[in-house]
Amino acid sequence: MNTLKSITTKVALSLSLVLASGLALADELNLRAGVTEISKSVYDLHNLILLICVLIGVVVYGVMFVSMYLHRKSRGHEPAQFDDNHVLEIAWTIIPTLILVGMFIPSYGVLKEMYNTENAEMTVEVRGYQWKWEYKYVDEDYNNSFSFFSNLATPRAQIKNRQVKTETYLLEVDEPLRIPANRKVKFLVTAEDVIHAWWVPDFGIKRDAIPGIINELWAIVPEPGTYRGQCTELCGKDHGFMPIVVEVLPEVEFDLWYQDKVAEKIALDQSKKSQSDPEFLTVSSGG
Amino acid sequence: MSEVVHTGHHDDHDHGPEKGILRWLYTTNHKDIGTLYLWFSFLMLFIGGALALVIRTELFQPGLQFIEPAFFNQMTTNHGLIMVFGAIMPAFVGLANWLLPMQVGAPDMALPRMNNLSFWIMPFAFGMMISTFFMDGGGPNFGWTFYAPLSTAYGPPSTTYFIFAVHLMGASSIMGSINIIATILNMRAPGMTLMKMPLFVWTWLITAFLLIAVMPVLAGAVTMMLFDIHFGTSFFNAAGGGDPVMFQHIFWFFGHPEVYIMILPAFGVVSHIIPTFARKPLFGYTSMVYAIASIAILSFVVWAHHMFTVGMPLFGQAFFMGATMVIAIPTGVKVFNWIATMWRGSMTFETPMLFALAFVILFTMGGFSGLMLSIVPADYQYHDTYFVVAHFHYVLVPGALFSIIAAVYFWFPKWTGKMYDEALGKLHFWLSFIGVNVTFFPQHFVGLAGMPRRIPDYALQFADFNMLSSVGAFIFGFSQLFFLYVLIKGIRSGKPAEGLSWEGAKGLEWTLPSPAPYHSFTNPPKVS
């Protein structure tokens, strides 16, 4: 009896060890939770479905392995000859249906929330090009809207293995998209040439950037920080080399940066104006 | 009674085939054509596999080591096209040619000359497609899904050759399907009612209808591309009032039933092998047939789940999510039926059974990830990442391909009259099983971690799993060379096989001697 007890404790101990290390590892292997409310509910949804799949898997594979172990000819098992059972057939049609309904309802709830782009506090137009992103900040006064391109910053030498790769290899740009924390930002996603896709995993949002079509996305990011993503629709030769970097700034810091950018834009427009035809200018300002 | 006239020169009917190469060029025999299809698809498997190994070699480590991104895109594109249209589909048509006449008790296919044509189109179609590698600007490089406008306004000049190659493949598939439907509906032995047909026959009947329904849609899509490229139309060009998203709707209206075209015959194969080696009749035959039919019908109303990120309205997203989840029900029924077939059987584990069991386990795995992908909010995180790559490789490699390999081992004695070497077959199974899982299981993890598909180079956090995946790919690839060796060894020096090659085998084909006679059933057998 004692040996049996010690064996069971040993088994229980090693099982819990495996489970604990499994969970720790699972955290690394699993989807990331992200930083927005949406990305967190997507993460919960993902875990729920994964769990359901694992449970179904345990039952289905379990029965299968038991059968493969017990009902083999080498154990002298005689084959039964039944080939139908209506109760079983109905049961394994109805039970999965109920499980699926249970999965559909929470999924639809999250989806509906994702589609709610109302009450955005600011709007950024995201435009995909072969092979870079352009970000345009749509100001209340449209003339003050400014834009810039965001190009891959990883040097060619790193890609061609002539230089040591840094931690942000292929996930770094010359000028990131900057947005404020805690404000609802709407993204209008489109493209200039072919289809691209704009994805920031930590925000839980992804949408295709399609020429001629404007798609809407939104995010409220509570945590300032740098978040990285990549183009996720094959868009030609350098599809793998047009990353997305979003820098989320504290609100005050963002407002200062934004004012600077707008001032820069107004100054630039004025210097352009003074260079161009003065007669044309008087006409347009009169209108 | 006109035969009497031909004295001394016997009528050709009972003669063997022509000699040499002409036998294969002129053949109208279902077995010869089946053999041609199977060897052709095997060749394509090796070509497509070689391209996959080029991809995995480049992805072994981060950085660009061996090939340039432009060439990498040609590799992924042609790997997909060759495997789908050149390896999996023709292999199933080959199995259909070999097996359908024997399983329904017919002498041959209903339309033998068209059968010859539908095969001989294929080498030309693929010759044309592969020749684009050597053209200016290279071959197709826009993914096997060839989304416009990347494939139209931005495609290489060789795109036109690709379009004609697709047209040819489509024509071949449609002819093959007409032939299969005509054979099944008209040439069954007396007494074989529809609900007495073997399941492989059922799955192919439904698959053939799917092919006839969707191949013209694909032809329409590529024809519109042709017009956009050469004749100034703007079907898919937003600047001219067209719609790039419409391309995707049309493509996936073909593409989703296509997925089932590649898996339904696999269901059929497995439904023969498991009862044989469990020595027990198939559980739930009727519900199996209804499940196949419902999967086929549902396959027409779920296409947009490939496009959850294009920005459809909320109702559209919800509809396609729901419809996709519903497919899990008949698919689940099939898996449960196979397990119930095994339950309380008397199982042995010869090579075909091992591949069939691996099919059930790993296809179910692909089914689980498919269910996860159907959840729209979660799909935003999975879409176009390696999670999707892992998903569809699980249903296509240990799914469709394993079932084809299982079928080859299972009917090998009937086809050749010889037995393969069982020990070598088992070794081939274990190498393939380990290889396929080492290759594709880690891809779930890199996908969840955020690695997009179709990229030639990746961020450092994906490095370990990519290396593992590449190692697995080489194991898997070379174990298929080993498969070739096992087959050749079996054909040359295998032990003679009996007519009833497996103890538990049921069905008309096993009533014939091994190898089966050139014209399967010259007198229709009676089915009770």
GROMACS .gro file of C-alpha atoms in nm, chain A:
model
  287
    1MET     CA    1   0.000   0.000   0.000
    2ASN     CA    2   0.282   0.236   0.090
    3THR     CA    3   0.464   0.183  -0.236
    4LEU     CA    4   0.142   0.244  -0.422
    5LYS     CA    5   0.093   0.567  -0.230
    6SER     CA    6   0.446   0.687  -0.296
    7ILE     CA    7   0.410   0.603  -0.663
    8THR     CA    8   0.089   0.802  -0.687
    9THR     CA    9   0.245   1.100  -0.509
   10LYS     CA   10   0.544   1.080  -0.742
   11VAL     CA   11   0.321   1.063  -1.044
   12ALA     CA   12   0.109   1.350  -0.915
   13LEU     CA   13   0.420   1.557  -0.845
   14SER     CA   14   0.578   1.500  -1.182
   15LEU     CA   15   0.244   1.561  -1.352
   16SER     CA   16   0.203   1.895  -1.179
   17LEU     CA   17   0.563   1.983  -1.270
   18VAL     CA   18   0.498   1.903  -1.634
   19LEU     CA   19   0.176   2.101  -1.617
   20ALA     CA   20   0.346   2.402  -1.456
   21SER     CA   21   0.633   2.409  -1.703
   22GLY     CA   22   0.382   2.349  -1.977
   23LEU     CA   23   0.183   2.651  -1.869
   24ALA     CA   24   0.495   2.868  -1.848
   25LEU     CA   25   0.598   2.751  -2.193
   26ALA     CA   26   0.242   2.789  -2.319
   27ASP     CA   27   0.259   3.157  -2.237
   28GLU     CA   28   0.551   3.192  -2.478
   29LEU     CA   29   0.391   2.978  -2.745
   30ASN     CA   30   0.044   3.121  -2.724
   31LEU     CA   31  -0.109   3.425  -2.889
   32ARG     CA   32  -0.010   3.752  -2.720
   33ALA     CA   33  -0.270   3.926  -2.508
   34GLY     CA   34  -0.183   4.269  -2.643
   35VAL     CA   35  -0.249   4.600  -2.474
   36THR     CA   36  -0.596   4.717  -2.576
   37GLU     CA   37  -0.930   4.609  -2.441
   38ILE     CA   38  -1.014   4.463  -2.782
   39SER     CA   39  -0.691   4.266  -2.811
   40LYS     CA   40  -0.749   4.130  -2.460
   41SER     CA   41  -1.100   4.013  -2.538
   42VAL     CA   42  -0.967   3.855  -2.859
   43TYR     CA   43  -0.705   3.679  -2.648
   44ASP     CA   44  -0.973   3.550  -2.409
   45LEU     CA   45  -1.180   3.432  -2.703
   46HIS     CA   46  -0.877   3.257  -2.851
   47ASN     CA   47  -0.805   3.082  -2.520
   48LEU     CA   48  -1.166   2.975  -2.484
   49ILE     CA   49  -1.179   2.819  -2.830
   50LEU     CA   50  -0.838   2.661  -2.787
   51LEU     CA   51  -0.955   2.508  -2.460
   52ILE     CA   52  -1.274   2.374  -2.621
   53CYS     CA   53  -1.068   2.224  -2.903
   54VAL     CA   54  -0.823   2.067  -2.658
   55LEU     CA   55  -1.108   1.917  -2.453
   56ILE     CA   56  -1.279   1.773  -2.762
   57GLY     CA   57  -0.938   1.650  -2.874
   58VAL     CA   58  -0.874   1.474  -2.544
   59VAL     CA   59  -1.209   1.292  -2.565
   60VAL     CA   60  -1.188   1.202  -2.936
   61TYR     CA   61  -0.822   1.099  -2.937
   62GLY     CA   62  -0.871   0.931  -2.600
   63VAL     CA   63  -1.146   0.703  -2.730
   64MET     CA   64  -0.941   0.641  -3.042
   65PHE     CA   65  -0.626   0.542  -2.853
   66VAL     CA   66  -0.818   0.322  -2.610
   67SER     CA   67  -0.969   0.144  -2.906
   68MET     CA   68  -0.631   0.114  -3.080
   69TYR     CA   69  -0.489  -0.036  -2.762
   70LEU     CA   70  -0.771  -0.272  -2.662
   71HIS     CA   71  -0.932  -0.374  -2.988
   72ARG     CA   72  -0.639  -0.514  -3.174
   73LYS     CA   73  -0.606  -0.854  -3.331
   74SER     CA   74  -0.277  -0.924  -3.156
   75ARG     CA   75  -0.465  -0.915  -2.824
   76GLY     CA   76  -0.706  -1.168  -2.968
   77HIS     CA   77  -0.997  -0.927  -2.981
   78GLU     CA   78  -1.286  -1.062  -3.187
   79PRO     CA   79  -1.451  -0.801  -3.411
   80ALA     CA   80  -1.806  -0.695  -3.327
   81GLN     CA   81  -2.035  -0.655  -3.628
   82PHE     CA   82  -2.253  -0.352  -3.538
   83ASP     CA   83  -2.260  -0.079  -3.796
   84ASP     CA   84  -2.516   0.177  -3.683
   85ASN     CA   85  -2.663   0.344  -3.377
   86HIS     CA   86  -2.919   0.618  -3.420
   87VAL     CA   87  -2.893   0.753  -3.067
   88LEU     CA   88  -2.518   0.801  -3.105
   89GLU     CA   89  -2.556   0.963  -3.447
   90ILE     CA   90  -2.810   1.212  -3.317
   91ALA     CA   91  -2.605   1.282  -3.003
   92TRP     CA   92  -2.286   1.362  -3.189
   93THR     CA   93  -2.473   1.593  -3.422
   94ILE     CA   94  -2.659   1.784  -3.150
   95ILE     CA   95  -2.382   1.823  -2.893
   96PRO     CA   96  -2.133   1.986  -3.135
   97THR     CA   97  -2.412   2.215  -3.256
   98LEU     CA   98  -2.469   2.338  -2.901
   99ILE     CA   99  -2.095   2.388  -2.848
  100LEU     CA  100  -2.077   2.590  -3.170
  101VAL     CA  101  -2.368   2.811  -3.066
  102GLY     CA  102  -2.184   2.868  -2.740
  103MET     CA  103  -1.877   2.978  -2.936
  104PHE     CA  104  -2.068   3.198  -3.180
  105ILE     CA  105  -2.237   3.421  -2.923
  106PRO     CA  106  -1.928   3.565  -2.746
  107SER     CA  107  -1.747   3.591  -3.080
  108TYR     CA  108  -2.024   3.800  -3.227
  109GLY     CA  109  -2.017   4.030  -2.924
  110VAL     CA  110  -1.645   4.105  -2.965
  111LEU     CA  111  -1.686   4.146  -3.341
  112LYS     CA  112  -1.964   4.399  -3.296
  113GLU     CA  113  -1.748   4.601  -3.059
  114MET     CA  114  -1.461   4.595  -3.311
  115TYR     CA  115  -1.690   4.740  -3.577
  116ASN     CA  116  -1.793   5.035  -3.360
  117THR     CA  117  -1.582   5.320  -3.502
  118GLU     CA  118  -1.802   5.595  -3.358
  119ASN     CA  119  -1.678   5.881  -3.138
  120ALA     CA  120  -1.320   5.872  -3.257
  121GLU     CA  121  -1.112   6.160  -3.125
  122MET     CA  122  -0.871   6.168  -3.414
  123THR     CA  123  -0.825   6.011  -3.756
  124VAL     CA  124  -0.515   5.880  -3.928
  125GLU     CA  125  -0.516   5.772  -4.290
  126VAL     CA  126  -0.296   5.468  -4.348
  127ARG     CA  127  -0.191   5.420  -4.709
  128GLY     CA  128   0.006   5.121  -4.836
  129TYR     CA  129   0.260   5.151  -5.116
  130GLN     CA  130   0.505   4.904  -5.268
  131TRP     CA  131   0.684   4.885  -5.015
  132LYS     CA  132   0.625   5.141  -4.743
  133TRP     CA  133   0.344   5.298  -4.542
  134GLU     CA  134   0.224   5.656  -4.553
  135TYR     CA  135   0.050   5.806  -4.250
  136LYS     CA  136  -0.166   6.115  -4.289
  137TYR     CA  137  -0.302   6.293  -3.983
  138VAL     CA  138  -0.641   6.433  -4.079
  139ASP     CA  139  -0.668   6.764  -3.894
  140GLU     CA  140  -0.993   6.949  -3.819
  141ASP     CA  141  -0.867   7.213  -4.057
  142TYR     CA  142  -0.797   6.989  -4.354
  143ASN     CA  143  -0.527   7.229  -4.481
  144ASN     CA  144  -0.326   7.152  -4.171
  145SER     CA  145  -0.328   6.776  -4.234
  146PHE     CA  146   0.025   6.650  -4.261
  147SER     CA  147   0.169   6.320  -4.373
  148PHE     CA  148   0.493   6.127  -4.391
  149PHE     CA  149   0.629   5.795  -4.515
  150SER     CA  150   0.747   5.519  -4.289
  151ASN     CA  151   1.028   5.312  -4.446
  152LEU     CA  152   1.218   5.007  -4.327
  153ALA     CA  153   1.520   5.124  -4.129
  154THR     CA  154   1.712   4.796  -4.113
  155PRO     CA  155   2.033   4.839  -4.312
  156ARG     CA  156   2.083   4.620  -4.619
  157ALA     CA  157   2.407   4.492  -4.467
  158GLN     CA  158   2.213   4.324  -4.185
  159ILE     CA  159   1.972   4.160  -4.427
  160LYS     CA  160   2.263   4.031  -4.636
  161ASN     CA  161   2.432   3.898  -4.320
  162ARG     CA  162   2.731   4.130  -4.341
  163GLN     CA  163   2.640   4.299  -4.012
  164VAL     CA  164   2.512   4.163  -3.683
  165LYS     CA  165   2.133   4.175  -3.665
  166THR     CA  166   1.986   4.392  -3.392
  167GLU     CA  167   1.689   4.305  -3.172
  168THR     CA  168   1.441   4.497  -3.386
  169TYR     CA  169   1.568   4.342  -3.710
  170LEU     CA  170   1.309   4.402  -3.988
  171LEU     CA  171   1.070   4.555  -3.734
  172GLU     CA  172   1.213   4.909  -3.734
  173VAL     CA  173   1.127   5.217  -3.942
  174ASP     CA  174   1.276   5.561  -4.005
  175GLU     CA  175   0.966   5.743  -3.879
  176PRO     CA  176   0.701   5.559  -3.677
  177LEU     CA  177   0.332   5.635  -3.661
  178ARG     CA  178   0.273   5.834  -3.341
  179ILE     CA  179  -0.060   5.827  -3.160
  180PRO     CA  180  -0.172   5.945  -2.815
  181ALA     CA  181  -0.249   5.705  -2.531
  182ASN     CA  182  -0.607   5.676  -2.403
  183ARG     CA  183  -0.772   5.840  -2.703
  184LYS     CA  184  -0.987   5.664  -2.958
  185VAL     CA  185  -0.793   5.681  -3.283
  186LYS     CA  186  -0.963   5.591  -3.609
  187PHE     CA  187  -0.752   5.451  -3.893
  188LEU     CA  188  -0.867   5.481  -4.253
  189VAL     CA  189  -0.682   5.206  -4.435
  190THR     CA  190  -0.628   5.210  -4.810
  191ALA     CA  191  -0.356   5.149  -5.069
  192GLU     CA  192  -0.206   5.315  -5.370
  193ASP     CA  193  -0.095   5.024  -5.591
  194VAL     CA  194  -0.165   4.665  -5.485
  195ILE     CA  195  -0.336   4.516  -5.179
  196HIS     CA  196  -0.145   4.535  -4.852
  197ALA     CA  197  -0.264   4.463  -4.498
  198TRP     CA  198  -0.206   4.674  -4.190
  199TRP     CA  199  -0.163   4.480  -3.868
  200VAL     CA  200  -0.057   4.570  -3.517
  201PRO     CA  201  -0.085   4.245  -3.318
  202ASP     CA  202  -0.076   4.419  -2.979
  203PHE     CA  203  -0.384   4.622  -3.069
  204GLY     CA  204  -0.567   4.316  -3.207
  205ILE     CA  205  -0.647   4.493  -3.533
  206LYS     CA  206  -0.576   4.398  -3.893
  207ARG     CA  207  -0.735   4.517  -4.214
  208ASP     CA  208  -0.653   4.491  -4.582
  209ALA     CA  209  -0.535   4.809  -4.752
  210ILE     CA  210  -0.705   4.796  -5.090
  211PRO     CA  211  -0.673   5.045  -5.375
  212GLY     CA  212  -1.004   5.224  -5.428
  213ILE     CA  213  -1.150   5.114  -5.094
  214ILE     CA  214  -1.123   5.276  -4.753
  215ASN     CA  215  -1.150   5.042  -4.454
  216GLU     CA  216  -1.202   5.163  -4.099
  217LEU     CA  217  -1.027   5.047  -3.784
  218TRP     CA  218  -0.989   5.189  -3.439
  219ALA     CA  219  -0.783   5.154  -3.122
  220ILE     CA  220  -0.760   5.298  -2.773
  221VAL     CA  221  -0.417   5.220  -2.632
  222PRO     CA  222  -0.387   5.272  -2.257
  223GLU     CA  223  -0.013   5.205  -2.231
  224PRO     CA  224   0.247   5.433  -2.393
  225GLY     CA  225   0.517   5.232  -2.570
  226THR     CA  226   0.640   5.107  -2.904
  227TYR     CA  227   0.435   4.844  -3.087
  228ARG     CA  228   0.545   4.658  -3.398
  229GLY     CA  229   0.372   4.475  -3.680
  230GLN     CA  230   0.417   4.383  -4.044
  231CYS     CA  231   0.238   4.395  -4.377
  232THR     CA  232   0.031   4.076  -4.397
  233GLU     CA  233  -0.086   4.060  -4.755
  234LEU     CA  234   0.155   3.952  -5.027
  235CYS     CA  235   0.228   4.276  -5.214
  236GLY     CA  236   0.527   4.191  -5.432
  237LYS     CA  237   0.903   4.164  -5.401
  238ASP     CA  238   0.957   4.348  -5.073
  239HIS     CA  239   0.640   4.235  -4.894
  240GLY     CA  240   0.855   4.112  -4.607
  241PHE     CA  241   1.026   4.447  -4.571
  242MET     CA  242   0.754   4.699  -4.490
  243PRO     CA  243   0.705   4.687  -4.113
  244ILE     CA  244   0.463   4.891  -3.907
  245VAL     CA  245   0.586   5.069  -3.595
  246VAL     CA  246   0.346   5.260  -3.374
  247GLU     CA  247   0.477   5.479  -3.096
  248VAL     CA  248   0.211   5.551  -2.839
  249LEU     CA  249   0.293   5.876  -2.654
  250PRO     CA  250   0.144   6.015  -2.332
  251GLU     CA  251  -0.129   6.260  -2.428
  252VAL     CA  252   0.057   6.582  -2.341
  253GLU     CA  253   0.371   6.473  -2.519
  254PHE     CA  254   0.167   6.377  -2.824
  255ASP     CA  255  -0.010   6.713  -2.836
  256LEU     CA  256   0.324   6.896  -2.830
  257TRP     CA  257   0.460   6.676  -3.108
  258TYR     CA  258   0.141   6.723  -3.308
  259GLN     CA  259   0.154   7.106  -3.277
  260ASP     CA  260   0.517   7.099  -3.393
  261LYS     CA  261   0.421   6.889  -3.692
  262VAL     CA  262   0.134   7.119  -3.785
  263ALA     CA  263   0.356   7.428  -3.749
  264GLU     CA  264   0.616   7.258  -3.968
  265LYS     CA  265   0.349   7.184  -4.225
  266ILE     CA  266   0.218   7.546  -4.228
  267ALA     CA  267   0.570   7.681  -4.264
  268LEU     CA  268   0.637   7.443  -4.551
  269ASP     CA  269   0.313   7.541  -4.727
  270GLN     CA  270   0.398   7.910  -4.693
  271SER     CA  271   0.746   7.871  -4.834
  272LYS     CA  272   0.587   7.684  -5.127
  273LYS     CA  273   0.331   7.961  -5.173
  274SER     CA  274   0.589   8.239  -5.179
  275GLN     CA  275   0.776   8.052  -5.451
  276SER     CA  276   0.474   8.007  -5.674
  277ASP     CA  277   0.286   8.257  -5.895
  278PRO     CA  278   0.157   8.555  -5.685
  279GLU     CA  279  -0.128   8.632  -5.930
  280PHE     CA  280  -0.272   8.284  -5.889
  281LEU     CA  281  -0.249   8.326  -5.516
  282THR     CA  282  -0.459   8.642  -5.507
  283VAL     CA  283  -0.732   8.473  -5.711
  284SER     CA  284  -0.752   8.168  -5.491
  285SER     CA  285  -0.746   8.366  -5.165
  286GLY     CA  286  -1.026   8.588  -5.297
  287GLY     CA  287  -1.240   8.280  -5.353
   0.00000   0.00000   0.00000
